[in-house]
Coordinates of C-alpha atoms in Angstrom, one line a residue:
X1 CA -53.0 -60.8 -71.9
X2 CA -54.9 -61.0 -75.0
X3 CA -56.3 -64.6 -75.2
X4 CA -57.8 -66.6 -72.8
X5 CA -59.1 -70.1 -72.7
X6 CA -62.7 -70.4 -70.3
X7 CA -64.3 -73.3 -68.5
X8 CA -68.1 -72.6 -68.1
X9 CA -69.9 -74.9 -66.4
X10 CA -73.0 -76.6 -66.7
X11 CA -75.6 -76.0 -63.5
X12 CA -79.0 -77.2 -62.3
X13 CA -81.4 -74.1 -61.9
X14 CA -84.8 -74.4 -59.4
X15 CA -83.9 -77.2 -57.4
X16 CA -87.4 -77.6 -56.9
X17 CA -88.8 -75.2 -54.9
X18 CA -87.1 -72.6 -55.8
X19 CA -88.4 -72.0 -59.1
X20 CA -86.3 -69.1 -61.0
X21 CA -84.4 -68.2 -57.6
X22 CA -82.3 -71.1 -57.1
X23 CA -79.8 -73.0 -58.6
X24 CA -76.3 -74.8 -58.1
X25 CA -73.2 -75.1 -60.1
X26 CA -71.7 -78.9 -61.2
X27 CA -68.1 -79.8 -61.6
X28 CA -67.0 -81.7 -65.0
X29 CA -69.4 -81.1 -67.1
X30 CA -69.4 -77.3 -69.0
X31 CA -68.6 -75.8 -72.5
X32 CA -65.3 -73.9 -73.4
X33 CA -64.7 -70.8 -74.9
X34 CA -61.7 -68.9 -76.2
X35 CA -61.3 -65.2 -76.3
X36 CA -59.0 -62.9 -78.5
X37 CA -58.3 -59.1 -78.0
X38 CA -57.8 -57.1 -81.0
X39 CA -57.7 -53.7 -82.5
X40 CA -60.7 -53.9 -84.8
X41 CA -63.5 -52.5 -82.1
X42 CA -66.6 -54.9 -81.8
X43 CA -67.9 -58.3 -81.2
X44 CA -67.5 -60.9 -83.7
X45 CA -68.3 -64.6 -82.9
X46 CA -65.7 -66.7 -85.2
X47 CA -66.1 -70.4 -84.5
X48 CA -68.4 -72.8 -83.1
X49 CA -67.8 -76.5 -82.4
X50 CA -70.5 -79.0 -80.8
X51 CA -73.9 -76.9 -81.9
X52 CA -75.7 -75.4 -84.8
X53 CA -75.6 -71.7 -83.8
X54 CA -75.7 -69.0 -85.5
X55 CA -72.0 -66.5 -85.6
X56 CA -74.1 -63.8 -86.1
X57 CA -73.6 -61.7 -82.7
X58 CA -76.8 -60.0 -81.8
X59 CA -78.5 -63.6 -82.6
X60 CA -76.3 -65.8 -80.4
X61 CA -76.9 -66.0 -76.3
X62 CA -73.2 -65.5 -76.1
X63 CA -73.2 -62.5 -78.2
X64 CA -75.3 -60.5 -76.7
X65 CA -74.1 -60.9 -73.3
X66 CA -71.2 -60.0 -74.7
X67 CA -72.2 -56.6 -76.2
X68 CA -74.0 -56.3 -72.8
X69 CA -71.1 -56.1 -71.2
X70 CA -68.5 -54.2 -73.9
X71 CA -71.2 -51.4 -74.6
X72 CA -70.9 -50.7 -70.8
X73 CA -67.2 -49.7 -70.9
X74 CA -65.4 -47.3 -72.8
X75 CA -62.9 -49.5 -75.2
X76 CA -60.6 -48.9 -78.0
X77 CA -60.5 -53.0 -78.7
X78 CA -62.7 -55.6 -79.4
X79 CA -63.2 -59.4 -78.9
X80 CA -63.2 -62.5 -80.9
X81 CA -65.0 -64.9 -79.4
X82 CA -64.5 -69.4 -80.3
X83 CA -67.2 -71.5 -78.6
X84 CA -66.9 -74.8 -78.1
X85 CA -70.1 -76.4 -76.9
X86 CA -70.1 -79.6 -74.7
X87 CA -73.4 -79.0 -73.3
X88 CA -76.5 -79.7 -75.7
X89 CA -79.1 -76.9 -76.0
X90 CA -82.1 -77.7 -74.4
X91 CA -80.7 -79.8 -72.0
X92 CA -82.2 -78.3 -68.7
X93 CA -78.5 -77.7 -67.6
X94 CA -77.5 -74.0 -68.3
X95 CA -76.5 -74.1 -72.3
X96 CA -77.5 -71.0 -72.5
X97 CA -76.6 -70.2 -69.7
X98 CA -72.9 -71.3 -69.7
X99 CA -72.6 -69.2 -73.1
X100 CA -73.9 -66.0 -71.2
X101 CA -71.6 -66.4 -68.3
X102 CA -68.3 -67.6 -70.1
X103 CA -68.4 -64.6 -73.0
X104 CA -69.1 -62.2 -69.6
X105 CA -66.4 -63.6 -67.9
X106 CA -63.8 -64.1 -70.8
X107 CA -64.5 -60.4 -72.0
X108 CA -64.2 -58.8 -68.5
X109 CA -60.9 -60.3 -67.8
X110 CA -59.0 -59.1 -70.7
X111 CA -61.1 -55.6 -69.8
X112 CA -58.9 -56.0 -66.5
X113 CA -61.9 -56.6 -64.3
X114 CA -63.7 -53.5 -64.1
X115 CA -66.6 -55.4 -63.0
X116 CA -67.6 -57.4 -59.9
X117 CA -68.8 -61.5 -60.4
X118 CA -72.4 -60.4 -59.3
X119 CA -72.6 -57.3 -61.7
X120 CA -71.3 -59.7 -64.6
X121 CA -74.5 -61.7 -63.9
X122 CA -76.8 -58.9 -65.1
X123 CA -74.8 -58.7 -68.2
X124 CA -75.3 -62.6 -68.6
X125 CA -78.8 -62.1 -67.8
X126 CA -79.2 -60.4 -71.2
X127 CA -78.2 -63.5 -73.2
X128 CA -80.2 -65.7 -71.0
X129 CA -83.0 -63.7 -72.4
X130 CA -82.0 -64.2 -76.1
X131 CA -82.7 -68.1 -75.5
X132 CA -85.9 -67.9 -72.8
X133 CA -87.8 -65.0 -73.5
X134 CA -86.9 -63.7 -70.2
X135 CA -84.6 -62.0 -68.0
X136 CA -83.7 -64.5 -65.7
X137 CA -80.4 -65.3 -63.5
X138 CA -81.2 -69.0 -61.9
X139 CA -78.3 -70.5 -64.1
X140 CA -75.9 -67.8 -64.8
X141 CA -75.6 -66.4 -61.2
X142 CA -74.7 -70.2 -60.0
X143 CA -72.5 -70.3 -63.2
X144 CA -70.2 -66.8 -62.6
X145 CA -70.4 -67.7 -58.8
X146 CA -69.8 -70.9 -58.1
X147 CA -71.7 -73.5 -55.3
X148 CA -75.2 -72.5 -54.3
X149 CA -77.1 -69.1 -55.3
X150 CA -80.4 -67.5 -54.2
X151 CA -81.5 -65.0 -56.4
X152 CA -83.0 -62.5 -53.9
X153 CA -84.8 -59.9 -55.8
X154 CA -84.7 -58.6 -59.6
X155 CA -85.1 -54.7 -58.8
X156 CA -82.3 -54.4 -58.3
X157 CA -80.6 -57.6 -58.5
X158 CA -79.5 -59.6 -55.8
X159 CA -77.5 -62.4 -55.5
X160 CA -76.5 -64.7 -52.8
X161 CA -73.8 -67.5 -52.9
X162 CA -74.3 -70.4 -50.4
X163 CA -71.4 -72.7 -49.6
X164 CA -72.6 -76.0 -50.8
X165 CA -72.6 -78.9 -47.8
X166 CA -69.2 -80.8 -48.4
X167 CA -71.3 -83.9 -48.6
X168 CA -73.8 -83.2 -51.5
X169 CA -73.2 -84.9 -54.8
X170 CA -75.5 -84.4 -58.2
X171 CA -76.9 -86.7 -60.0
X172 CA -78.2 -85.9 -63.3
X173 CA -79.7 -87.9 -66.4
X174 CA -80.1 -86.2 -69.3
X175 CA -81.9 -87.5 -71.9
X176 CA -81.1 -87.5 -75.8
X177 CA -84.2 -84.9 -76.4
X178 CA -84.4 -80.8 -76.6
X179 CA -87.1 -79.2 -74.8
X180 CA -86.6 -75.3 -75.3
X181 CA -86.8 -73.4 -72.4
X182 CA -89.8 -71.1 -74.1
X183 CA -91.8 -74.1 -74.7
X184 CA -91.5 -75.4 -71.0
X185 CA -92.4 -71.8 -69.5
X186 CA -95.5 -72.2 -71.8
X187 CA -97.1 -74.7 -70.2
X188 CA -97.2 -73.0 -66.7
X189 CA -100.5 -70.8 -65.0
X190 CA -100.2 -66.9 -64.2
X191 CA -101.4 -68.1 -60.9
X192 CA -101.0 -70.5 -58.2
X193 CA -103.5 -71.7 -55.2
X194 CA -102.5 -69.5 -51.8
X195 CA -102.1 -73.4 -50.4
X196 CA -99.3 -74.1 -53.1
X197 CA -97.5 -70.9 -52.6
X198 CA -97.5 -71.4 -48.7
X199 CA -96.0 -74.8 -49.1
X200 CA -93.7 -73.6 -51.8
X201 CA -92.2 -70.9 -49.8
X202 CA -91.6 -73.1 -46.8
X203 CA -90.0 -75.5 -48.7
X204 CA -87.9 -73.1 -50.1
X205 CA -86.9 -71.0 -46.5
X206 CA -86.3 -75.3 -45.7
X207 CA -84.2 -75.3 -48.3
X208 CA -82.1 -72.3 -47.6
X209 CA -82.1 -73.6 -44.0
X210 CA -80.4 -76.6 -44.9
X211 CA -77.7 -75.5 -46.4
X212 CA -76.2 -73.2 -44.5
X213 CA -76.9 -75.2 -41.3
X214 CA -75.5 -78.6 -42.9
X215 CA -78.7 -80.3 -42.4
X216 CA -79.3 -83.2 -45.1
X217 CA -82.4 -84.7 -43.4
X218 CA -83.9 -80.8 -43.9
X219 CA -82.6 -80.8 -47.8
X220 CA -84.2 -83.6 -48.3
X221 CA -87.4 -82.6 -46.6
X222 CA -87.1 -79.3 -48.6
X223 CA -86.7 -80.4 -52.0
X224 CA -90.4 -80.8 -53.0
X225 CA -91.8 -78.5 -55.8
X226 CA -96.0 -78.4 -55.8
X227 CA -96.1 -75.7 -58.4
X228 CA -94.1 -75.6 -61.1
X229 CA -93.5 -79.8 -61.1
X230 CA -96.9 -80.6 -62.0
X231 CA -97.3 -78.9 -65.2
X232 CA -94.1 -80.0 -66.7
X233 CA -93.2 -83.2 -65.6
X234 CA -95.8 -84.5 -68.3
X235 CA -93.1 -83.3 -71.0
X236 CA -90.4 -85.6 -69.8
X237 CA -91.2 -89.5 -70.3
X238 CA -90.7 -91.8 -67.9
X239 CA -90.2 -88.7 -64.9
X240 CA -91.9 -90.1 -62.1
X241 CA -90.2 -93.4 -62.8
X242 CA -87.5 -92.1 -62.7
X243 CA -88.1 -89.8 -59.3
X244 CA -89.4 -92.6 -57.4
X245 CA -86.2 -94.4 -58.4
X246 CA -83.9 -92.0 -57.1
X247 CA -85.8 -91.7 -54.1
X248 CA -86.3 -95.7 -53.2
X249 CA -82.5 -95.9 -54.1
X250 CA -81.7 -92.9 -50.9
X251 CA -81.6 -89.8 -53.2
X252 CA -82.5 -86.4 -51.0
X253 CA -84.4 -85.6 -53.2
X254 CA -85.1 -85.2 -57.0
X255 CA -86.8 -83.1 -59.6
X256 CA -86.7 -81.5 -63.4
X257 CA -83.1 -79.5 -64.1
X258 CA -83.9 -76.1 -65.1
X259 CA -86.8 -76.6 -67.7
X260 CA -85.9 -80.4 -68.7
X261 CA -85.7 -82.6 -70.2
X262 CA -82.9 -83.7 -67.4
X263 CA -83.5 -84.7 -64.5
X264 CA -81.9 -84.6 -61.1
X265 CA -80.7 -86.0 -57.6
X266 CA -79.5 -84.4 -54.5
X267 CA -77.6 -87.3 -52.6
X268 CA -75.3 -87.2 -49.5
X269 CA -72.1 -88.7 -50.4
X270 CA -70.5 -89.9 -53.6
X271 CA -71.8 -93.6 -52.7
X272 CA -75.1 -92.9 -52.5
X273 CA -75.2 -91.0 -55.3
X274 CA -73.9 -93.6 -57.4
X275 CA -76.4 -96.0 -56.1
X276 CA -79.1 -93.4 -57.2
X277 CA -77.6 -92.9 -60.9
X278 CA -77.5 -96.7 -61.4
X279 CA -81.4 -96.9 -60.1
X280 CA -82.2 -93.9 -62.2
X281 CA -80.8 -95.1 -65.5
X282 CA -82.5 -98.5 -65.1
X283 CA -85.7 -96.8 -64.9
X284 CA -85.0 -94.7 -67.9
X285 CA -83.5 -97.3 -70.0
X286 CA -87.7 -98.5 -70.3
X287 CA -87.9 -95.4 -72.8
X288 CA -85.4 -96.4 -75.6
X289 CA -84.3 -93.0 -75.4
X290 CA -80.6 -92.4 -75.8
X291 CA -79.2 -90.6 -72.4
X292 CA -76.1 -89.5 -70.5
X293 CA -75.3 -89.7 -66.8
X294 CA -73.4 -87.6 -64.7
X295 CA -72.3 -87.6 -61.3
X296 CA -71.1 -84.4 -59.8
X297 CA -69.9 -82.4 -56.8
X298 CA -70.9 -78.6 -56.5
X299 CA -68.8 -76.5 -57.7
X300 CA -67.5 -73.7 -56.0
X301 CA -65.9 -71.9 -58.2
X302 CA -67.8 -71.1 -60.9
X303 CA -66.7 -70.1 -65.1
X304 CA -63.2 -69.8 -64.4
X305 CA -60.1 -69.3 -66.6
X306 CA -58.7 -72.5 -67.9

């Protein structure tokens, strides 16, 4: 095999409460990204569709995940990498993120798959950082995974997958507006209140809780954020409008996807969620801002070959 043809898949990261830990991935909606193998060693980045990126590898998210990963094997090929964005940078729904994961993914099965699905997530984690400032796993573990993740600890990393409740649907609105990832972490404190943090962390073991046990009325209870929600939610117009519409319309729960501008919904069942996206587009439609809609079960699988 030497091309391949990648689905990589948008994802909500935080969820929340779980700020930087958590995240889920969504069916439908992702980027694609086509992968050569050929003799001249390296990584070269030869197309891009859908986005104004640089090709220039060391300066694209993609790029460097992708020499993350090839500069940890010894190789007498190298890769040619197409990307074909379908979801817009600074969305709040794993751009970066999906870049990161697919060039991992894409590059370590035509390597033969020396590497496990969570150790391709540290690679990605190094592109993540190219577009954040950060090392941060959030969206790419949910991405390479598939369904749930918890991201445990950082030294070392590790990653959990959670089986996503067969009932839960997504519900996100994404508005026609960038809000860069650095810019949102800007706006947060160093520090917290002790109150904040002990509310936070129980949401978040809540949370956890949920899932696994199947319990909606507990997701729902679970999904509030009191830290990072606060500070942010002033960069996205019309967001409580459009929270308290989800809400009154039977939503879970609902919050800011990633960094923003989107934002999402957590409903039980496909008919309820569509109830929420119709209440939460009518809210936003006040703005004048353009904005997409899309409705979404978790997706298991993750980045997957296509």
């Amino acid at each position: 095999m030497t091309t391949i043809k990648v689905f990589c898949p948008a994802t909500i990261a935080n969820l929340n409460c779980g700020f930087d830990v958590m995240g889920l991935c969504l069916e439908g909606v992702g980027d694609e990204m086509i992968f050569h193998k050929v003799p001249q060693k390296g990584i070269r980045i030869i197309a891009i569709t859908g986005a104004d990126l640089p090709l220039d590898t060391e300066k694209n998210v993609a790029g460097v995940a992708a020499l993350a990963i090839y500069n940890a094997v010894e190789t007498d090929c190298g890769f040619e990498i197409e990307i074909h964005k379908k979801i817009k940078a600074g969305s709040g729904i794993g751009s970066s993120s999906a870049s990161a994961a697919g060039a991992v993914y894409g590059i370590n099965e035509l390597l033969g798959r020396p590497f496990s699905k969570n150790e391709l997530v540290d690679f990605a984690m190094k592109g993540e950082a190219l577009a954040s400032g950060s090392e941060h796993a959030d969206n790419v573990a949910p991405c390479i995974l598939g369904g749930f993740t918890l991201v445990r600890g950082y030294n070392p990393l590790d990653v959990i997958k959670i089986k996503s409740p067969n009932q839960i649907y997504a519900v996100v609105l994404h508005p026609q507006i960038e809000l860069k990832t650095s810019d949102a972490r800007a706006v947060l404190s160093p520090t917290i209140a002790l109150k904040d943090a002990i509310t936070q962390w129980g949401n978040l073991g809540g949370l956890i809780a949920g899932l696994y046990t199947e319990n909606y009325e507990l997701i729902g209870n679970s999904l509030q954020d009191v830290v990072i929600e606060p500070l942010r939610k002033a960069l996205i117009p019309n967001f409580d409008e459009v929270k308290n519409s989800a809400l009154d319309a039977g939503a879970l729960g609902a919050g800011i996807s990633g960094a923003g501008p989107s934002i999402f919904a957590l409903c039980q069942g496909q008919d309820k969620a569509e109830a929420v996206a119709y209440a939460m587009s009518t809210a936003y439609l006040e703005t004048g801002i353009p904005f997409d809609m899309h409705i979404s079960k978790v997706n298991d699988e993750g980045v997957k070959t296509i």
